[in-house]
mmCIF file of C-alpha atoms in Angstrom:
data_model
loop_
_atom_site.group_PDB
_atom_site.id
_atom_site.type_symbol
_atom_site.label_atom_id
_atom_site.label_comp_id
_atom_site.label_asym_id
_atom_site.label_seq_id
_atom_site.Cartn_x
_atom_site.Cartn_y
_atom_site.Cartn_z
ATOM 1 C CA UNK A 1 7.473 -64.536 33.753
ATOM 2 C CA UNK A 2 10.307 -62.699 35.445
ATOM 3 C CA UNK A 3 12.162 -62.434 32.145
ATOM 4 C CA UNK A 4 9.182 -60.945 30.273
ATOM 5 C CA UNK A 5 8.268 -58.525 33.046
ATOM 6 C CA UNK A 6 11.873 -57.315 33.345
ATOM 7 C CA UNK A 7 12.007 -56.863 29.549
ATOM 8 C CA UNK A 8 8.754 -54.901 29.730
ATOM 9 C CA UNK A 9 10.091 -52.777 32.600
ATOM 10 C CA UNK A 10 13.298 -52.100 30.646
ATOM 11 C CA UNK A 11 11.312 -51.032 27.598
ATOM 12 C CA UNK A 12 9.170 -48.718 29.712
ATOM 13 C CA UNK A 13 12.281 -47.238 31.331
ATOM 14 C CA UNK A 14 13.804 -46.536 27.906
ATOM 15 C CA UNK A 15 10.562 -44.863 26.773
ATOM 16 C CA UNK A 16 10.359 -42.881 30.024
ATOM 17 C CA UNK A 17 13.955 -41.708 29.812
ATOM 18 C CA UNK A 18 13.506 -40.788 26.132
ATOM 19 C CA UNK A 19 10.380 -38.802 26.979
ATOM 20 C CA UNK A 20 12.203 -36.967 29.791
ATOM 21 C CA UNK A 21 15.105 -36.097 27.476
ATOM 22 C CA UNK A 22 12.680 -34.861 24.816
ATOM 23 C CA UNK A 23 10.750 -32.716 27.308
ATOM 24 C CA UNK A 24 13.975 -31.340 28.801
ATOM 25 C CA UNK A 25 15.294 -30.389 25.343
ATOM 26 C CA UNK A 26 11.967 -28.800 24.463
ATOM 27 C CA UNK A 27 11.987 -26.827 27.690
ATOM 28 C CA UNK A 28 15.489 -25.539 26.986
ATOM 29 C CA UNK A 29 14.439 -24.466 23.499
ATOM 30 C CA UNK A 30 11.386 -22.596 24.833
ATOM 31 C CA UNK A 31 13.431 -21.001 27.615
ATOM 32 C CA UNK A 32 16.153 -19.917 25.165
ATOM 33 C CA UNK A 33 13.588 -18.276 22.886
ATOM 34 C CA UNK A 34 11.814 -16.676 25.809
ATOM 35 C CA UNK A 35 14.989 -15.133 27.204
ATOM 36 C CA UNK A 36 16.394 -13.935 23.879
ATOM 37 C CA UNK A 37 14.916 -10.929 22.065
ATOM 38 C CA UNK A 38 12.022 -11.995 19.912
ATOM 39 C CA UNK A 39 12.022 -11.735 16.154
ATOM 40 C CA UNK A 40 9.707 -8.744 16.194
ATOM 41 C CA UNK A 41 12.016 -6.679 18.370
ATOM 42 C CA UNK A 42 15.026 -7.565 16.204
ATOM 43 C CA UNK A 43 13.058 -6.661 13.098
ATOM 44 C CA UNK A 44 12.012 -3.340 14.631
ATOM 45 C CA UNK A 45 15.642 -2.522 15.367
ATOM 46 C CA UNK A 46 16.801 -3.301 11.815
ATOM 47 C CA UNK A 47 13.833 -1.656 10.092
ATOM 48 C CA UNK A 48 14.303 2.035 9.496
ATOM 49 C CA UNK A 49 12.274 4.203 11.811
ATOM 50 C CA UNK A 50 9.638 6.150 9.935
ATOM 51 C CA UNK A 51 9.022 9.821 10.730
ATOM 52 C CA UNK A 52 5.870 10.745 12.614
ATOM 53 C CA UNK A 53 2.908 11.537 10.412
ATOM 54 C CA UNK A 54 1.162 14.882 10.448
ATOM 55 C CA UNK A 55 -2.067 14.879 12.443
ATOM 56 C CA UNK A 56 -4.995 14.097 10.131
ATOM 57 C CA UNK A 57 -8.374 12.403 9.997
ATOM 58 C CA UNK A 58 -9.307 9.548 7.656
ATOM 59 C CA UNK A 59 -12.238 8.050 5.853
ATOM 60 C CA UNK A 60 -11.975 4.258 5.458
ATOM 61 C CA UNK A 61 -10.986 4.581 1.794
ATOM 62 C CA UNK A 62 -8.026 6.780 2.780
ATOM 63 C CA UNK A 63 -7.059 4.537 5.681
ATOM 64 C CA UNK A 64 -6.856 1.498 3.398
ATOM 65 C CA UNK A 65 -3.799 2.999 1.645
ATOM 66 C CA UNK A 66 -1.783 2.613 4.871
ATOM 67 C CA UNK A 67 -1.593 -1.184 4.923
ATOM 68 C CA UNK A 68 2.189 -1.602 4.856
ATOM 69 C CA UNK A 69 2.139 -2.580 1.178
ATOM 70 C CA UNK A 70 0.919 0.529 -0.642
ATOM 71 C CA UNK A 71 2.537 2.840 1.904
ATOM 72 C CA UNK A 72 5.348 2.290 4.419
ATOM 73 C CA UNK A 73 3.201 3.567 7.265
ATOM 74 C CA UNK A 74 0.761 1.101 8.799
ATOM 75 C CA UNK A 75 -2.355 2.662 10.293
ATOM 76 C CA UNK A 76 -5.095 0.957 12.280
ATOM 77 C CA UNK A 77 -8.359 2.424 13.550
ATOM 78 C CA UNK A 78 -9.516 1.434 17.023
ATOM 79 C CA UNK A 79 -12.761 2.837 18.413
ATOM 80 C CA UNK A 80 -12.852 5.652 15.823
ATOM 81 C CA UNK A 81 -9.245 6.666 16.517
ATOM 82 C CA UNK A 82 -6.391 6.102 14.046
ATOM 83 C CA UNK A 83 -2.992 4.926 15.271
ATOM 84 C CA UNK A 84 0.340 4.600 13.466
ATOM 85 C CA UNK A 85 1.710 1.159 14.395
ATOM 86 C CA UNK A 86 4.567 1.233 11.869
ATOM 87 C CA UNK A 87 7.556 1.684 14.148
ATOM 88 C CA UNK A 88 6.571 -0.367 17.186
ATOM 89 C CA UNK A 89 4.144 -2.841 15.645
ATOM 90 C CA UNK A 90 5.214 -3.313 12.044
ATOM 91 C CA UNK A 91 6.257 -6.896 12.798
ATOM 92 C CA UNK A 92 2.720 -7.607 14.061
ATOM 93 C CA UNK A 93 0.585 -5.690 11.572
ATOM 94 C CA UNK A 94 2.801 -5.570 8.477
ATOM 95 C CA UNK A 95 2.371 -7.795 5.409
ATOM 96 C CA UNK A 96 4.134 -10.771 7.062
ATOM 97 C CA UNK A 97 2.699 -10.217 10.559
ATOM 98 C CA UNK A 98 0.110 -12.354 12.311
ATOM 99 C CA UNK A 99 -2.384 -9.439 12.481
ATOM 100 C CA UNK A 100 -1.848 -8.005 8.990
ATOM 101 C CA UNK A 101 -5.614 -8.284 8.439
ATOM 102 C CA UNK A 102 -6.017 -5.127 10.593
ATOM 103 C CA UNK A 103 -3.537 -2.994 8.604
ATOM 104 C CA UNK A 104 -5.230 -0.056 6.887
ATOM 105 C CA UNK A 105 -8.569 -1.053 8.408
ATOM 106 C CA UNK A 106 -10.925 -0.375 11.271
ATOM 107 C CA UNK A 107 -9.968 -3.163 13.690
ATOM 108 C CA UNK A 108 -12.566 -2.194 16.301
ATOM 109 C CA UNK A 109 -15.076 -5.024 15.842
ATOM 110 C CA UNK A 110 -12.362 -7.641 15.475
ATOM 111 C CA UNK A 111 -10.633 -6.497 18.667
ATOM 112 C CA UNK A 112 -13.899 -6.126 20.587
ATOM 113 C CA UNK A 113 -15.036 -9.628 19.683
ATOM 114 C CA UNK A 114 -11.536 -11.158 19.613
ATOM 115 C CA UNK A 115 -12.061 -12.280 16.022
ATOM 116 C CA UNK A 116 -9.908 -12.192 12.913
ATOM 117 C CA UNK A 117 -12.781 -13.327 10.681
ATOM 118 C CA UNK A 118 -13.685 -11.318 7.598
ATOM 119 C CA UNK A 119 -17.099 -10.523 9.123
ATOM 120 C CA UNK A 120 -15.357 -8.714 11.981
ATOM 121 C CA UNK A 121 -13.198 -6.566 9.707
ATOM 122 C CA UNK A 122 -15.563 -4.617 7.510
ATOM 123 C CA UNK A 123 -14.817 -2.625 4.390
ATOM 124 C CA UNK A 124 -17.690 -0.227 5.115
ATOM 125 C CA UNK A 125 -17.959 2.179 8.023
ATOM 126 C CA UNK A 126 -19.063 0.349 11.174
ATOM 127 C CA UNK A 127 -20.827 2.430 13.837
ATOM 128 C CA UNK A 128 -20.403 -0.445 16.363
ATOM 129 C CA UNK A 129 -23.868 0.242 17.816
ATOM 130 C CA UNK A 130 -24.708 -3.453 18.025
ATOM 131 C CA UNK A 131 -21.792 -4.352 20.327
ATOM 132 C CA UNK A 132 -22.773 -5.596 23.778
ATOM 133 C CA UNK A 133 -21.385 -4.179 27.033
ATOM 134 C CA UNK A 134 -18.685 -6.840 27.278
ATOM 135 C CA UNK A 135 -17.516 -6.123 23.710
ATOM 136 C CA UNK A 136 -17.467 -2.378 24.386
ATOM 137 C CA UNK A 137 -15.370 -2.896 27.526
ATOM 138 C CA UNK A 138 -12.983 -5.128 25.573
ATOM 139 C CA UNK A 139 -12.698 -2.489 22.837
ATOM 140 C CA UNK A 140 -11.961 0.253 25.374
ATOM 141 C CA UNK A 141 -9.206 -1.906 26.872
ATOM 142 C CA UNK A 142 -7.673 -2.331 23.395
ATOM 143 C CA UNK A 143 -7.963 1.408 22.766
ATOM 144 C CA UNK A 144 -6.081 2.103 26.014
ATOM 145 C CA UNK A 145 -3.327 -0.301 24.976
ATOM 146 C CA UNK A 146 -3.016 1.366 21.569
ATOM 147 C CA UNK A 147 -2.907 4.821 23.221
ATOM 148 C CA UNK A 148 -0.015 3.707 25.417
ATOM 149 C CA UNK A 149 2.019 2.000 22.714
ATOM 150 C CA UNK A 150 1.392 3.714 19.362
ATOM 151 C CA UNK A 151 1.210 7.222 17.935
ATOM 152 C CA UNK A 152 -2.283 8.697 17.662
ATOM 153 C CA UNK A 153 -2.720 10.171 14.171
ATOM 154 C CA UNK A 154 -6.336 11.295 14.029
ATOM 155 C CA UNK A 155 -9.956 10.231 13.874
ATOM 156 C CA UNK A 156 -11.772 7.679 11.740
ATOM 157 C CA UNK A 157 -14.521 9.651 10.044
ATOM 158 C CA UNK A 158 -18.078 8.698 9.234
ATOM 159 C CA UNK A 159 -18.728 8.784 5.462
ATOM 160 C CA UNK A 160 -20.476 12.176 5.682
ATOM 161 C CA UNK A 161 -18.055 13.708 8.191
ATOM 162 C CA UNK A 162 -15.436 16.294 7.226
ATOM 163 C CA UNK A 163 -11.835 16.145 8.503
ATOM 164 C CA UNK A 164 -10.645 18.667 11.061
ATOM 165 C CA UNK A 165 -8.070 21.154 9.815
ATOM 166 C CA UNK A 166 -5.006 20.581 12.004
ATOM 167 C CA UNK A 167 -2.058 22.971 12.053
ATOM 168 C CA UNK A 168 0.756 22.208 9.615
ATOM 169 C CA UNK A 169 3.212 21.515 12.423
ATOM 170 C CA UNK A 170 0.976 19.274 14.488
ATOM 171 C CA UNK A 171 2.479 15.765 14.463
ATOM 172 C CA UNK A 172 0.994 12.514 15.588
ATOM 173 C CA UNK A 173 2.063 11.630 19.073
ATOM 174 C CA UNK A 174 0.263 11.580 22.356
ATOM 175 C CA UNK A 175 -3.463 11.315 22.566
ATOM 176 C CA UNK A 176 -5.291 14.667 22.685
ATOM 177 C CA UNK A 177 -7.099 15.292 25.941
#
Protein backbone atom coordinates (compact mmCIF):
# COMPACT_ATOMS: atom_id res chain seq x y z
CA UNK A 1 0.00 0.00 0.00
CA UNK A 2 2.88 2.36 0.63
CA UNK A 3 4.07 1.93 -2.95
CA UNK A 4 0.66 2.74 -4.47
CA UNK A 5 0.02 5.70 -2.19
CA UNK A 6 3.47 7.16 -2.90
CA UNK A 7 2.86 6.68 -6.65
CA UNK A 8 -0.49 8.43 -6.27
CA UNK A 9 1.11 11.26 -4.28
CA UNK A 10 3.82 11.64 -6.94
CA UNK A 11 1.22 11.81 -9.69
CA UNK A 12 -0.74 14.44 -7.77
CA UNK A 13 2.44 16.45 -7.19
CA UNK A 14 3.24 16.39 -10.91
CA UNK A 15 -0.32 17.54 -11.72
CA UNK A 16 -0.14 20.24 -9.03
CA UNK A 17 3.22 21.54 -10.22
CA UNK A 18 2.02 21.51 -13.85
CA UNK A 19 -1.10 23.45 -12.86
CA UNK A 20 1.00 26.02 -10.96
CA UNK A 21 3.33 26.47 -13.95
CA UNK A 22 0.35 26.88 -16.28
CA UNK A 23 -1.32 29.45 -14.00
CA UNK A 24 1.96 31.33 -13.53
CA UNK A 25 2.53 31.49 -17.31
CA UNK A 26 -1.05 32.62 -17.84
CA UNK A 27 -0.66 35.32 -15.21
CA UNK A 28 2.50 36.60 -16.88
CA UNK A 29 0.73 36.73 -20.24
CA UNK A 30 -2.21 38.68 -18.78
CA UNK A 31 0.12 41.03 -16.89
CA UNK A 32 2.23 41.64 -20.02
CA UNK A 33 -0.86 42.53 -22.05
CA UNK A 34 -2.24 44.68 -19.27
CA UNK A 35 0.95 46.70 -18.93
CA UNK A 36 1.60 47.14 -22.65
CA UNK A 37 -0.49 49.52 -24.76
CA UNK A 38 -3.60 47.79 -25.99
CA UNK A 39 -4.30 47.14 -29.63
CA UNK A 40 -6.87 49.90 -29.81
CA UNK A 41 -4.44 52.57 -28.66
CA UNK A 42 -1.79 51.37 -31.13
CA UNK A 43 -4.37 51.37 -33.90
CA UNK A 44 -5.47 54.89 -32.98
CA UNK A 45 -1.88 56.08 -33.19
CA UNK A 46 -1.30 54.54 -36.64
CA UNK A 47 -4.69 55.53 -38.05
CA UNK A 48 -4.73 58.99 -39.55
CA UNK A 49 -6.52 61.53 -37.43
CA UNK A 50 -9.64 62.80 -39.13
CA UNK A 51 -10.49 66.52 -39.08
CA UNK A 52 -13.33 67.68 -36.86
CA UNK A 53 -16.71 67.73 -38.55
CA UNK A 54 -18.76 70.88 -38.92
CA UNK A 55 -21.56 71.17 -36.37
CA UNK A 56 -24.75 69.67 -37.81
CA UNK A 57 -27.91 67.80 -36.88
CA UNK A 58 -28.94 64.41 -38.27
CA UNK A 59 -31.97 62.35 -39.07
CA UNK A 60 -31.39 58.60 -38.64
CA UNK A 61 -31.11 58.08 -42.40
CA UNK A 62 -28.27 60.63 -42.55
CA UNK A 63 -26.57 59.21 -39.47
CA UNK A 64 -26.46 55.73 -41.00
CA UNK A 65 -23.95 56.94 -43.63
CA UNK A 66 -21.35 57.47 -40.87
CA UNK A 67 -20.76 53.82 -40.00
CA UNK A 68 -17.03 53.62 -40.73
CA UNK A 69 -17.63 51.78 -44.00
CA UNK A 70 -19.48 54.28 -46.19
CA UNK A 71 -17.69 57.23 -44.61
CA UNK A 72 -14.43 57.47 -42.66
CA UNK A 73 -16.15 59.27 -39.80
CA UNK A 74 -18.00 57.11 -37.29
CA UNK A 75 -20.94 58.80 -35.60
CA UNK A 76 -23.08 57.46 -32.77
CA UNK A 77 -26.20 59.00 -31.24
CA UNK A 78 -26.60 58.81 -27.47
CA UNK A 79 -29.67 60.31 -25.81
CA UNK A 80 -30.52 62.41 -28.90
CA UNK A 81 -26.97 63.77 -29.19
CA UNK A 82 -24.57 62.80 -31.99
CA UNK A 83 -20.90 62.16 -31.24
CA UNK A 84 -17.93 61.60 -33.55
CA UNK A 85 -16.06 58.58 -32.16
CA UNK A 86 -13.73 58.21 -35.16
CA UNK A 87 -10.45 59.38 -33.69
CA UNK A 88 -10.64 58.07 -30.13
CA UNK A 89 -13.04 55.15 -30.55
CA UNK A 90 -12.59 53.89 -34.09
CA UNK A 91 -11.05 50.66 -32.77
CA UNK A 92 -14.21 50.07 -30.70
CA UNK A 93 -16.95 51.20 -33.08
CA UNK A 94 -15.35 50.69 -36.50
CA UNK A 95 -16.09 47.77 -38.83
CA UNK A 96 -13.76 45.39 -36.94
CA UNK A 97 -14.59 46.69 -33.44
CA UNK A 98 -16.58 44.89 -30.77
CA UNK A 99 -19.29 47.61 -30.77
CA UNK A 100 -19.55 48.18 -34.53
CA UNK A 101 -23.30 47.55 -34.23
CA UNK A 102 -23.64 51.11 -32.81
CA UNK A 103 -21.80 52.84 -35.69
CA UNK A 104 -24.08 55.17 -37.65
CA UNK A 105 -26.96 54.37 -35.31
CA UNK A 106 -28.82 55.58 -32.26
CA UNK A 107 -27.15 53.52 -29.51
CA UNK A 108 -29.33 54.94 -26.73
CA UNK A 109 -31.56 51.94 -26.02
CA UNK A 110 -28.70 49.48 -26.32
CA UNK A 111 -26.55 51.46 -23.88
CA UNK A 112 -29.44 52.09 -21.48
CA UNK A 113 -30.35 48.41 -21.32
CA UNK A 114 -26.77 47.13 -21.75
CA UNK A 115 -27.82 45.14 -24.81
CA UNK A 116 -26.28 44.60 -28.23
CA UNK A 117 -29.38 42.78 -29.52
CA UNK A 118 -31.03 43.93 -32.73
CA UNK A 119 -34.18 44.86 -30.77
CA UNK A 120 -32.15 47.41 -28.81
CA UNK A 121 -30.67 49.07 -31.89
CA UNK A 122 -33.59 50.28 -33.96
CA UNK A 123 -33.63 51.50 -37.53
CA UNK A 124 -36.56 53.83 -36.81
CA UNK A 125 -36.56 56.85 -34.52
CA UNK A 126 -36.87 55.77 -30.89
CA UNK A 127 -38.34 58.33 -28.46
CA UNK A 128 -37.16 56.18 -25.49
CA UNK A 129 -40.36 56.99 -23.57
CA UNK A 130 -40.76 53.41 -22.36
CA UNK A 131 -37.39 53.28 -20.55
CA UNK A 132 -37.60 52.85 -16.78
CA UNK A 133 -35.80 55.09 -14.28
CA UNK A 134 -32.84 52.74 -13.98
CA UNK A 135 -32.41 52.64 -17.78
CA UNK A 136 -32.64 56.43 -17.99
CA UNK A 137 -29.97 56.81 -15.30
CA UNK A 138 -27.75 54.32 -17.14
CA UNK A 139 -28.24 56.23 -20.40
CA UNK A 140 -27.35 59.55 -18.75
CA UNK A 141 -24.16 57.98 -17.39
CA UNK A 142 -23.25 56.82 -20.91
CA UNK A 143 -24.04 60.27 -22.30
CA UNK A 144 -21.68 61.84 -19.74
CA UNK A 145 -18.92 59.43 -20.73
CA UNK A 146 -19.41 60.24 -24.42
CA UNK A 147 -19.37 63.99 -23.65
CA UNK A 148 -16.03 63.61 -21.88
CA UNK A 149 -14.35 61.43 -24.48
CA UNK A 150 -15.75 62.24 -27.94
CA UNK A 151 -16.55 65.28 -30.06
CA UNK A 152 -20.17 66.43 -29.95
CA UNK A 153 -21.39 66.99 -33.53
CA UNK A 154 -25.07 67.82 -33.19
CA UNK A 155 -28.52 66.54 -32.37
CA UNK A 156 -30.41 63.44 -33.47
CA UNK A 157 -33.62 64.78 -34.98
CA UNK A 158 -37.14 63.45 -34.82
CA UNK A 159 -38.47 62.58 -38.31
CA UNK A 160 -40.49 65.81 -38.51
CA UNK A 161 -37.84 68.05 -36.95
CA UNK A 162 -35.72 70.47 -38.98
CA UNK A 163 -31.95 70.85 -38.45
CA UNK A 164 -30.59 73.99 -36.82
CA UNK A 165 -28.56 76.25 -39.09
CA UNK A 166 -25.11 76.41 -37.49
CA UNK A 167 -22.47 78.91 -38.57
CA UNK A 168 -20.08 77.75 -41.29
CA UNK A 169 -17.10 77.90 -38.95
CA UNK A 170 -18.68 76.10 -36.02
CA UNK A 171 -16.84 72.78 -35.55
CA UNK A 172 -17.75 69.82 -33.45
CA UNK A 173 -15.98 69.87 -30.14
CA UNK A 174 -17.14 70.51 -26.64
CA UNK A 175 -20.72 70.08 -25.63
CA UNK A 176 -22.84 73.25 -25.91
CA UNK A 177 -24.09 74.54 -22.59
